[in-house]
XYZ file of C-alpha atoms in Angstrom:
731
model
C 124.969 98.897 133.897
C 125.307 100.895 130.659
C 128.208 98.691 129.559
C 126.163 95.594 130.344
C 123.253 96.958 128.282
C 125.508 97.772 125.310
C 127.136 94.334 125.430
C 123.718 92.670 125.574
C 122.447 94.757 122.655
C 125.528 93.836 120.596
C 125.076 90.124 121.327
C 121.426 90.199 120.231
C 122.204 92.177 117.058
C 124.932 89.707 116.074
C 122.629 86.750 116.605
C 119.862 88.453 114.620
C 122.164 89.178 111.674
C 123.349 85.558 111.705
C 119.860 84.449 110.581
C 120.378 86.102 107.192
C 123.812 84.513 106.693
C 122.492 81.059 107.616
C 119.112 80.940 105.876
C 118.654 83.928 103.575
C 121.516 83.485 101.134
C 120.764 83.450 97.427
C 120.937 80.009 95.739
C 121.634 81.580 92.351
C 124.923 80.993 90.568
C 126.061 83.326 87.804
C 128.501 83.109 84.912
C 127.152 79.993 83.160
C 126.844 79.644 79.385
C 123.244 79.198 78.139
C 122.664 75.717 76.725
C 120.269 75.034 73.819
C 119.459 71.918 71.777
C 121.220 72.192 68.365
C 118.374 70.496 66.450
C 115.394 72.320 64.952
C 112.598 72.741 67.504
C 109.115 71.322 66.835
C 107.313 74.610 67.590
C 107.854 78.164 66.352
C 105.964 79.802 69.191
C 104.506 78.998 72.603
C 101.381 80.148 74.433
C 101.606 79.896 78.226
C 98.387 80.298 80.214
C 98.664 80.388 84.024
C 95.377 80.300 85.950
C 96.433 81.746 89.284
C 95.106 79.788 92.289
C 93.585 76.897 90.290
C 93.522 73.547 92.101
C 94.051 70.324 90.173
C 90.900 68.663 91.502
C 88.777 71.726 90.700
C 89.703 71.430 87.024
C 89.731 67.655 86.578
C 86.708 66.629 88.704
C 83.524 66.111 86.698
C 80.139 67.581 87.510
C 77.446 65.325 89.057
C 75.874 64.870 85.614
C 79.161 63.553 84.179
C 80.068 66.666 82.186
C 83.116 68.855 82.707
C 83.133 72.481 83.820
C 86.120 72.920 81.452
C 85.057 71.001 78.324
C 87.691 72.461 75.998
C 90.642 71.622 78.258
C 89.082 68.227 78.947
C 88.896 67.603 75.220
C 92.587 68.468 74.857
C 93.432 65.927 77.559
C 91.413 63.167 75.896
C 92.143 63.824 72.209
C 94.895 66.325 71.506
C 97.531 66.445 74.232
C 99.032 65.244 77.490
C 98.093 65.985 81.068
C 99.414 65.601 84.570
C 99.751 67.213 87.957
C 102.430 69.798 88.623
C 103.834 69.612 92.164
C 104.712 72.994 93.627
C 106.811 73.810 96.668
C 106.393 75.973 99.748
C 105.818 78.902 99.810
C 102.809 78.390 97.566
C 102.535 82.036 96.576
C 102.162 83.682 93.171
C 105.691 85.032 92.742
C 107.534 81.818 93.769
C 105.199 79.767 91.593
C 105.782 81.892 88.498
C 109.537 81.948 89.089
C 109.523 78.124 89.179
C 107.394 77.913 86.018
C 109.240 80.469 83.910
C 112.771 80.490 85.351
C 112.953 76.841 86.427
C 114.218 77.317 89.993
C 112.552 77.643 93.350
C 112.330 81.109 94.817
C 115.428 83.013 95.850
C 114.792 83.329 99.606
C 116.669 86.614 99.755
C 113.666 88.109 97.912
C 111.791 88.096 101.241
C 113.575 91.348 102.076
C 111.703 93.002 99.188
C 108.297 91.428 99.656
C 108.771 88.837 96.873
C 108.010 91.502 94.236
C 111.443 92.803 93.268
C 114.494 91.013 91.904
C 117.223 91.314 94.556
C 119.348 89.063 92.323
C 118.811 89.091 88.565
C 117.905 85.676 87.129
C 117.466 84.124 83.715
C 114.082 82.947 82.421
C 112.460 81.432 79.343
C 111.111 84.901 78.548
C 114.622 86.322 78.608
C 115.886 83.645 76.189
C 112.989 84.089 73.747
C 113.040 86.301 70.666
C 110.044 88.256 71.943
C 107.562 87.763 74.766
C 104.192 89.441 75.113
C 102.526 89.303 78.533
C 99.037 90.209 79.744
C 97.836 90.134 83.341
C 98.549 91.297 86.872
C 100.888 94.219 87.664
C 102.256 92.174 90.590
C 103.728 89.412 88.400
C 104.559 90.632 84.906
C 106.980 93.506 85.675
C 109.508 91.303 87.475
C 110.144 89.241 84.331
C 110.408 92.332 82.157
C 112.803 93.899 84.677
C 114.999 90.807 84.743
C 115.219 90.484 80.955
C 118.274 91.562 78.983
C 117.100 93.945 76.290
C 113.637 95.277 75.521
C 111.995 92.204 74.046
C 109.562 91.452 76.925
C 106.400 93.521 76.572
C 103.862 93.722 79.394
C 100.210 94.795 79.345
C 98.641 95.080 82.809
C 95.484 96.436 84.342
C 95.700 98.865 87.259
C 96.487 97.536 90.733
C 93.227 99.053 92.051
C 91.242 96.518 90.025
C 92.664 93.660 92.133
C 89.933 94.015 94.722
C 89.194 90.919 96.793
C 85.864 92.477 97.733
C 84.944 92.938 94.084
C 81.500 91.918 92.931
C 82.980 89.974 89.992
C 86.701 89.112 90.033
C 86.386 87.121 86.797
C 86.455 90.456 84.961
C 90.243 90.374 85.438
C 90.421 87.275 83.219
C 87.947 88.700 80.737
C 90.164 91.784 80.444
C 93.166 89.599 79.581
C 91.354 87.605 76.894
C 89.890 90.782 75.390
C 93.309 92.440 75.255
C 94.918 89.410 73.606
C 92.173 89.198 70.984
C 92.493 92.910 70.212
C 96.267 92.537 70.004
C 96.135 89.878 67.289
C 93.403 91.706 65.372
C 95.446 94.927 65.360
C 98.569 93.012 64.299
C 96.883 92.069 61.010
C 96.976 95.699 59.930
C 100.404 96.454 61.424
C 103.066 95.114 59.049
C 106.041 95.502 61.404
C 104.241 93.847 64.314
C 102.939 91.138 61.996
C 106.450 90.354 60.831
C 107.730 90.251 64.424
C 104.952 87.895 65.487
C 105.832 85.484 62.685
C 109.414 85.154 63.895
C 110.459 81.963 65.632
C 110.945 81.532 69.405
C 108.163 83.889 70.435
C 106.161 83.451 73.647
C 102.688 84.695 74.585
C 101.985 84.677 78.341
C 98.533 85.101 79.883
C 98.321 85.520 83.656
C 94.747 84.986 84.869
C 94.154 86.239 88.423
C 90.364 85.975 88.591
C 90.233 82.407 89.942
C 92.659 83.223 92.769
C 90.757 86.390 93.704
C 87.409 84.598 93.728
C 88.935 81.800 95.804
C 90.103 84.249 98.445
C 86.793 86.069 98.543
C 84.351 83.152 98.241
C 86.383 79.907 98.793
C 87.270 77.330 96.113
C 84.006 75.439 96.578
C 81.921 78.521 95.797
C 79.953 78.946 92.614
C 81.965 82.085 91.796
C 85.222 80.119 91.801
C 83.818 77.249 89.743
C 82.116 79.568 87.247
C 85.418 81.390 86.793
C 86.995 78.081 85.723
C 84.335 77.764 83.030
C 85.043 81.323 81.895
C 88.763 80.567 81.638
C 88.064 77.396 79.665
C 85.915 79.317 77.190
C 88.547 82.042 77.018
C 91.307 79.523 76.232
C 89.153 77.967 73.524
C 88.606 81.351 71.895
C 92.286 82.250 72.339
C 93.403 79.135 70.469
C 91.059 79.885 67.584
C 92.368 83.468 67.370
C 96.018 82.353 67.445
C 95.536 79.561 64.919
C 93.617 81.863 62.599
C 96.339 84.505 62.779
C 99.117 82.032 61.958
C 97.136 80.239 59.279
C 96.776 76.938 61.131
C 100.435 76.147 60.466
C 100.637 73.632 63.313
C 103.682 75.355 64.809
C 102.133 76.602 68.077
C 102.568 74.809 71.401
C 100.161 75.442 74.274
C 100.835 75.026 78.007
C 98.047 75.497 80.554
C 98.889 75.290 84.269
C 98.640 77.091 87.603
C 101.151 78.639 89.985
C 99.577 77.215 93.153
C 96.369 75.776 94.537
C 94.228 76.853 97.457
C 92.828 75.389 100.680
C 89.131 74.940 101.280
C 89.336 78.071 103.415
C 90.539 80.255 100.559
C 94.170 80.580 101.645
C 97.515 79.456 100.253
C 101.176 79.640 101.163
C 101.637 76.399 103.104
C 102.249 72.826 101.941
C 98.821 71.179 102.006
C 98.122 69.021 98.895
C 95.278 71.333 97.910
C 97.909 74.093 97.663
C 100.747 72.142 96.042
C 98.868 70.084 93.424
C 98.156 72.104 90.274
C 96.900 71.032 86.827
C 99.108 70.761 83.751
C 97.610 70.379 80.261
C 99.800 70.671 77.138
C 98.918 70.266 73.468
C 99.981 71.460 70.063
C 103.298 71.336 68.182
C 105.874 68.920 69.558
C 103.611 67.478 72.243
C 102.550 63.829 72.301
C 99.082 62.329 72.759
C 99.042 59.517 75.340
C 96.142 57.076 75.284
C 97.397 54.208 77.429
C 96.304 52.869 80.791
C 97.781 54.969 83.568
C 99.397 53.693 86.728
C 98.744 57.086 88.339
C 95.119 58.033 88.120
C 92.107 59.089 90.116
C 88.857 57.413 89.193
C 86.961 60.467 90.429
C 88.424 62.372 87.495
C 87.377 59.654 84.969
C 90.787 59.852 83.255
C 92.095 56.386 84.048
C 92.315 55.525 80.357
C 94.807 58.343 79.702
C 98.334 58.274 81.058
C 98.979 60.890 83.697
C 102.481 62.362 83.655
C 103.288 64.256 86.850
C 106.095 66.805 86.989
C 107.685 69.175 89.454
C 106.742 72.769 88.804
C 110.303 73.728 87.823
C 110.287 71.016 85.108
C 107.911 73.104 82.992
C 110.606 75.699 82.189
C 112.950 73.274 80.351
C 109.896 71.758 78.616
C 108.873 75.146 77.202
C 112.469 75.950 76.243
C 112.793 72.630 74.409
C 109.545 73.134 72.482
C 110.587 76.432 70.874
C 114.347 75.839 70.810
C 115.550 78.530 73.216
C 118.281 77.955 75.835
C 117.131 76.521 79.127
C 117.291 79.245 81.826
C 120.778 79.018 83.305
C 119.539 78.779 86.902
C 116.927 76.130 86.172
C 116.845 73.010 88.341
C 114.050 71.413 86.322
C 114.328 67.997 84.699
C 112.960 67.793 81.146
C 109.835 65.534 81.165
C 110.514 63.441 78.056
C 107.084 61.791 78.071
C 105.538 65.083 76.979
C 107.669 65.385 73.823
C 106.512 64.094 70.448
C 109.768 63.971 68.495
C 112.583 61.688 67.390
C 114.784 59.767 69.789
C 117.704 61.910 68.695
C 115.868 65.117 69.555
C 114.931 63.734 72.976
C 118.514 62.641 73.600
C 119.899 66.016 72.554
C 117.346 67.817 74.710
C 118.141 65.645 77.702
C 121.864 66.144 77.155
C 121.357 69.919 76.934
C 119.380 69.795 80.168
C 122.185 67.835 81.816
C 124.878 70.224 80.597
C 122.784 73.187 81.727
C 122.610 71.775 85.250
C 126.264 70.768 85.052
C 127.109 74.403 84.399
C 125.732 75.218 87.874
C 127.400 72.368 89.669
C 129.581 69.959 87.673
C 129.274 66.425 88.938
C 127.678 63.810 86.680
C 126.022 63.060 83.331
C 122.404 62.911 81.976
C 119.708 61.840 84.496
C 122.131 60.767 87.206
C 124.073 63.961 86.513
C 120.971 66.102 87.130
C 120.060 64.245 90.307
C 123.568 64.424 91.758
C 124.008 68.031 90.687
C 120.867 69.107 92.494
C 121.984 67.269 95.624
C 125.349 68.974 95.325
C 123.715 72.387 95.084
C 121.669 71.727 98.215
C 124.775 70.600 100.099
C 126.812 73.541 98.848
C 124.283 76.053 100.121
C 123.485 74.390 103.463
C 126.588 72.453 104.585
C 127.626 75.089 107.142
C 124.066 75.823 108.305
C 124.122 73.267 111.121
C 127.549 74.420 112.322
C 126.572 78.097 112.369
C 123.194 77.330 113.904
C 124.794 75.381 116.742
C 127.239 78.220 117.366
C 124.432 80.778 117.574
C 122.314 78.556 119.832
C 125.275 77.942 122.141
C 125.961 81.652 122.283
C 122.371 82.549 123.026
C 121.949 79.874 125.717
C 125.236 81.010 127.239
C 124.147 84.638 127.243
C 120.786 83.738 128.808
C 122.560 81.729 131.515
C 124.925 84.616 132.184
C 122.042 87.074 132.595
C 120.301 84.705 135.029
C 123.548 84.330 136.951
C 123.986 88.077 137.149
C 120.446 88.532 138.490
C 120.913 85.810 141.080
C 124.310 87.083 142.096
C 122.964 90.625 142.542
C 119.630 90.049 144.221
C 119.418 86.590 145.789
C 120.728 85.677 149.207
C 124.034 83.811 149.233
C 122.466 80.870 151.041
C 119.955 80.272 148.243
C 122.718 80.464 145.646
C 124.839 78.031 147.592
C 122.036 75.506 147.994
C 120.804 75.700 144.381
C 123.756 76.293 142.091
C 127.006 75.630 143.916
C 129.290 74.401 141.117
C 132.756 75.948 140.721
C 135.417 75.388 138.050
C 139.083 76.443 138.530
C 139.686 79.682 136.604
C 143.150 78.730 135.355
C 142.052 75.495 133.703
C 138.954 77.193 132.346
C 140.986 79.992 130.749
C 143.364 77.496 129.111
C 140.440 75.464 127.829
C 138.771 78.538 126.301
C 142.024 79.615 124.633
C 142.462 76.165 123.093
C 138.870 76.147 121.842
C 139.325 79.627 120.359
C 142.490 78.594 118.522
C 140.916 75.420 117.136
C 137.833 77.298 115.878
C 139.917 80.094 114.360
C 142.213 77.644 112.544
C 139.227 75.684 111.253
C 137.555 78.832 109.910
C 140.843 80.025 108.393
C 141.293 76.749 106.515
C 137.697 77.027 105.274
C 138.360 80.628 104.159
C 135.226 81.682 105.988
C 134.030 85.309 105.951
C 134.711 87.513 108.942
C 131.099 87.235 110.137
C 131.594 83.491 110.664
C 134.441 84.252 113.080
C 132.074 86.457 115.093
C 129.274 83.856 115.202
C 131.588 81.007 116.184
C 133.951 82.799 118.575
C 131.381 84.901 120.413
C 130.055 81.918 122.450
C 133.552 81.257 123.849
C 133.877 84.370 126.065
C 130.182 84.156 126.927
C 130.538 80.619 128.233
C 133.812 81.526 129.905
C 131.938 84.167 131.908
C 129.208 81.652 132.757
C 131.503 78.802 133.773
C 133.774 81.128 135.692
C 130.889 81.934 138.004
C 128.565 78.970 138.344
C 126.321 76.718 136.287
C 122.808 77.882 137.101
C 120.132 75.282 136.573
C 121.721 74.412 133.228
C 119.629 71.342 132.581
C 116.408 73.262 133.253
C 117.471 76.100 130.961
C 118.316 73.700 128.148
C 114.972 71.954 128.543
C 113.043 75.221 128.428
C 114.954 76.415 125.350
C 114.422 73.098 123.545
C 110.727 73.117 124.422
C 110.304 76.640 123.061
C 112.120 75.768 119.825
C 110.199 72.526 119.245
C 106.890 74.332 119.840
C 107.471 76.446 116.719
C 107.462 73.270 114.592
C 105.040 71.105 116.601
C 102.289 73.254 118.087
C 101.081 70.382 120.260
C 104.101 71.053 122.494
C 102.325 74.229 123.614
C 99.435 72.088 124.775
C 101.814 69.797 126.649
C 103.414 72.782 128.369
C 100.046 74.142 129.473
C 99.013 70.766 130.864
C 102.136 70.809 133.030
C 101.393 74.396 134.109
C 97.890 73.396 135.145
C 99.366 71.082 137.792
C 101.359 73.844 139.501
C 98.896 74.533 142.385
C 98.778 70.816 143.179
C 102.550 70.326 143.090
C 103.236 73.497 145.094
C 100.669 72.744 147.808
C 98.488 75.775 147.021
C 95.470 73.636 146.157
C 94.679 72.953 149.816
C 94.865 76.669 150.721
C 93.044 78.190 147.738
C 90.882 75.505 146.157
C 88.608 77.800 144.153
C 91.435 79.745 142.531
C 93.523 76.607 142.024
C 90.603 74.936 140.268
C 90.118 78.051 138.098
C 93.815 77.938 137.174
C 93.548 74.252 136.283
C 90.482 74.736 134.067
C 91.890 77.905 132.472
C 95.108 76.131 131.456
C 93.193 73.207 129.985
C 90.855 75.507 128.021
C 93.809 77.442 126.640
C 95.571 74.166 125.799
C 92.844 73.384 123.256
C 93.794 76.251 120.893
C 97.154 74.836 119.638
C 95.318 71.656 118.613
C 92.940 73.554 116.341
C 93.654 73.920 112.582
C 96.271 76.513 111.668
C 94.110 77.919 108.902
C 90.387 77.889 108.672
C 87.467 80.138 108.022
C 84.089 79.412 109.448
C 82.203 82.700 109.627
C 79.468 81.992 112.143
C 78.290 83.361 115.441
C 81.558 82.523 117.216
C 82.737 86.138 117.061
C 79.409 87.299 118.440
C 79.613 84.712 121.240
C 83.143 85.834 122.075
C 81.964 89.437 122.238
C 79.054 88.486 124.488
C 81.426 86.533 126.732
C 83.688 89.583 127.035
C 80.676 91.775 127.814
C 79.343 89.376 130.429
C 82.635 88.888 132.276
C 83.402 92.618 132.240
C 79.944 93.531 133.526
C 80.191 90.906 136.280
C 83.528 92.261 137.434
C 82.383 95.878 137.448
C 79.266 94.917 139.387
C 81.192 92.869 141.967
C 83.851 95.552 142.505
C 81.531 98.569 142.693
C 81.768 98.724 146.521
C 85.462 97.875 147.039
C 86.831 100.102 144.284
C 84.098 102.464 143.056
C 84.710 104.169 139.707
C 84.502 107.843 138.922
C 81.756 108.933 136.562
C 84.228 109.522 133.710
C 85.715 106.050 134.143
C 82.255 104.521 134.229
C 81.349 106.257 130.977
C 84.575 105.042 129.392
C 83.852 101.441 130.326
C 80.299 101.720 129.076
C 81.655 103.010 125.765
C 84.110 100.116 125.517
C 81.786 97.418 126.817
C 78.359 98.324 125.523
C 79.325 99.925 122.232
C 82.861 99.183 121.066
C 83.135 95.437 121.737
C 79.498 94.826 120.818
C 79.887 96.514 117.448
C 83.218 94.808 116.675
C 81.731 91.392 117.423
C 79.166 91.946 114.668
C 81.456 93.460 112.011
C 83.045 90.151 110.769
C 79.622 88.545 110.296
C 78.236 91.599 108.481
C 81.347 91.850 106.296
C 81.102 88.190 105.300
C 77.412 88.570 104.478
C 78.152 91.611 102.314
C 80.864 89.757 100.405
C 78.584 86.765 99.905
C 75.984 89.052 98.382
C 78.684 90.617 96.135
C 78.112 94.050 97.613
C 81.796 94.659 98.322
C 83.331 95.757 101.621
C 80.973 98.228 103.355
C 82.466 101.659 103.991
C 81.024 101.729 107.515
C 82.841 98.502 108.386
C 86.104 99.966 107.124
C 85.621 103.069 109.264
C 84.856 100.968 112.338
C 87.903 98.783 111.757
C 90.383 101.642 111.373
C 88.840 103.536 114.288
C 89.149 100.445 116.470
C 92.785 99.975 115.534
C 93.653 103.523 116.620
C 91.422 103.681 119.689
C 92.691 100.350 121.069
C 96.047 102.031 121.653
C 94.731 105.297 123.106
C 91.658 104.347 125.176
C 93.460 102.208 127.822
C 95.672 105.196 128.636
C 92.564 107.192 129.540
C 91.072 104.584 131.874
C 91.294 104.306 135.660
C 94.775 103.716 137.058
C 93.567 101.030 139.473
C 95.207 97.691 138.666
C 92.231 95.599 137.598
C 90.382 98.518 136.029
C 93.386 99.314 133.828
C 93.855 95.619 132.927
C 90.156 95.344 132.108
C 90.415 98.349 129.795
C 93.411 96.810 128.030
C 91.559 93.516 127.709
C 88.510 95.153 126.131
C 90.587 97.191 123.682
C 92.589 94.178 122.531
C 89.446 92.049 122.342
C 87.761 94.554 120.041
C 90.732 94.516 117.647
C 91.072 90.729 117.857
C 87.420 90.197 117.009
C 87.860 92.123 113.761
C 90.759 89.834 112.802
C 88.994 86.620 113.783
C 87.158 84.361 111.386
C 86.333 81.436 113.640
C 86.993 79.845 117.009
C 90.126 81.931 117.615
C 87.790 84.765 118.647
C 87.393 82.957 121.983
C 91.131 83.122 122.642
C 91.341 86.621 124.278
C 88.605 85.942 126.882
C 90.185 82.608 127.834
C 93.687 84.067 128.038
C 92.478 87.049 130.068
C 90.627 84.731 132.433
C 93.803 82.723 133.004
C 95.935 85.850 133.516
C 93.390 87.205 136.050
C 93.472 83.926 137.979
C 97.255 83.911 137.844
C 97.532 87.345 139.451
C 95.269 86.265 142.291
C 96.872 82.883 142.832
C 100.318 84.496 143.004
C 98.977 86.545 145.893
C 97.988 83.321 147.606
C 101.487 81.958 146.980
C 103.056 85.013 148.618
C 100.681 84.656 151.564
C 101.637 80.989 151.927
C 105.319 82.020 152.007
C 104.621 84.452 154.844
C 105.348 87.657 152.911
C 104.180 90.333 155.334
C 104.527 93.256 152.928
C 102.003 91.824 150.491
C 99.784 94.584 149.082
C 96.079 94.071 148.489
C 95.526 93.827 144.734
C 92.425 95.994 144.721
C 94.395 98.871 146.276
C 97.219 98.928 143.731
C 97.206 102.192 141.780
C 99.605 102.857 138.906
C 99.486 106.605 139.565
C 100.728 106.290 143.158
C 104.284 107.289 143.996
C 106.588 104.309 144.309
C 108.497 103.924 147.560
C 111.876 102.611 146.448
C 112.668 101.370 149.961
C 109.742 98.954 149.765
C 110.744 97.369 146.465
C 111.533 93.759 147.194
C 114.603 91.960 145.861
C 114.313 89.341 143.144
C 113.872 85.753 144.254
C 113.992 82.338 142.627
C 110.184 82.409 142.314
C 110.597 85.214 139.793
C 112.264 82.768 137.389
C 109.170 80.591 137.649
C 106.938 83.606 137.090
C 108.853 84.592 133.967
C 108.255 81.114 132.555
C 104.553 81.430 133.384
C 104.384 84.259 130.829
C 104.673 81.375 128.367
C 100.936 81.475 127.388
C 101.418 85.049 126.142
C 103.330 83.723 123.113
C 100.161 81.957 121.931
C 98.874 84.805 119.737
C 102.006 84.370 117.584
C 101.697 80.602 117.216
C 98.000 79.827 117.416
């Protein structure tokens, strides 16, 4: 048994490690030569302003009276520059968005191992290629670009991490801090000759990261007045910033300005997924080298009242080569952005040289083609290069895992199930000699293929491990292979299409009818049917959403009511000791009741800009700890212990709930309670004489090993019925 355990542990570890080789490999290529346009750039310096969490529609949509909440940026769109929508990619988070903007490529997935905040692989950026870069903003974003730069020419000025408080009374102060620091910086530079001389050098960049809008969006939602007022504050701050910069440089007309966002935000105040509200961000550019477009647009939204001005959409990574072209620095070597020519106001030769430089820069990563077609084909080649063996390795791992699962089922059946049942259900034999020869041939073919491909040693393990596993399976018998494959496929598909969970529960609801239990236990069968259908509703609900209402309170009341009803109905059959009664009263009357009110009180406090109450924090942390300890102190009777676990988990779940999901624990617990009882009816229908009354089961009683029953085929069905327990991870 120890050998079997060690082999099983090794198989699972190998399959787990394979995930990182298949999906979490860095897309970055090193060793390329930086490419820059040989002609003189139109701008001497660039100011990049990133309003974290700003949605495109929030900036461009006019107020009911026809005015704009961002009049200065609106004026730049209409009179002085070019605008469009920047399309981001998943994950729509701050770090990936800034990497795409400044480095020109989409996030290195291997950064997930370091929480997206460190640089597991060093990468090039526009900041790195500049003469000097000064940055102001969040301590979560700025340091990673300074750390990745070669030399000491990227200077960061950040506020403390403690100031990034989502419960803050006024998150816009983060943006005010940035604008104040920038203004003070330029004023002090007038009296500092060395700094003044450095600032007047070419190819300098000034980067402002504004986190206030994102913080207000999380705390109050994007439709809140706090979020919209913060946009007005940023607009006024940008207007003042431009006047300060132009005054410092004597209105020389050599400054280019880029205003954009790293990601948007859903109506619920979240981001990270691929909804248009998260992926569509504004882009406004003006100043040196940037054209003014005043022609009828083919891409416009009448709600924005900008149909008379051409809208030029870009991918988020395209902004990096645009900024590099404006100030004449090399395009970041890992950039996959395509230079948006419509934004440039320069000669045809300059545009051609810039486009050619962009093409050569991409060609340095993957040499295939020339100019626009070159960029397109090169990007396709990069995708193929990094993912061509993903399907092959994935199939190998899936085959290995299905084979191992089948082998474990076979071993259980072979050990515990009567020979007659095995013979009737899974009697399929394959000659061992032919099977061994077949496995040897398959092993040789796979090994030769991997050798020709010069694959790493880990690939040999992933691809060859399924061979002995399936040899062991086929040497014995094929146990319900079609059913196993169906179950595995259903589980996999449910991770991508949550409605499959609903379909599975609908099938489960029919079990009492198909098994004949409905005629013998109608009440419990009907409860099972309704419980499955109620639980099946949750996967159909929105993945994200925040509707702070009385749902949490209703869920708490439902938990209180059902618990009280059970304790009242069982007081004669299984009376509780005084200490157990007091424990349940503490959990039911106090703990769950208080936790059901905390989310509503917290939301009200945040709405009133009073911050997160200290009492609520104490209750939350106390609940988290007590939910683990309290069930261990409860009665050891089966249903009393399960009730204690249910109440503890419900209290914690209520604190994490912001809407209808608060009703999930009571519904799931109801279904699990019905399941336990209906399984008893199933055993009674099968004539199991040793069936123990549920109310008499005590976890503290000594177990009589001689009375432990052997596993049966029904246990495979019961293991699949644990399927609803995966809902908390997918709903």
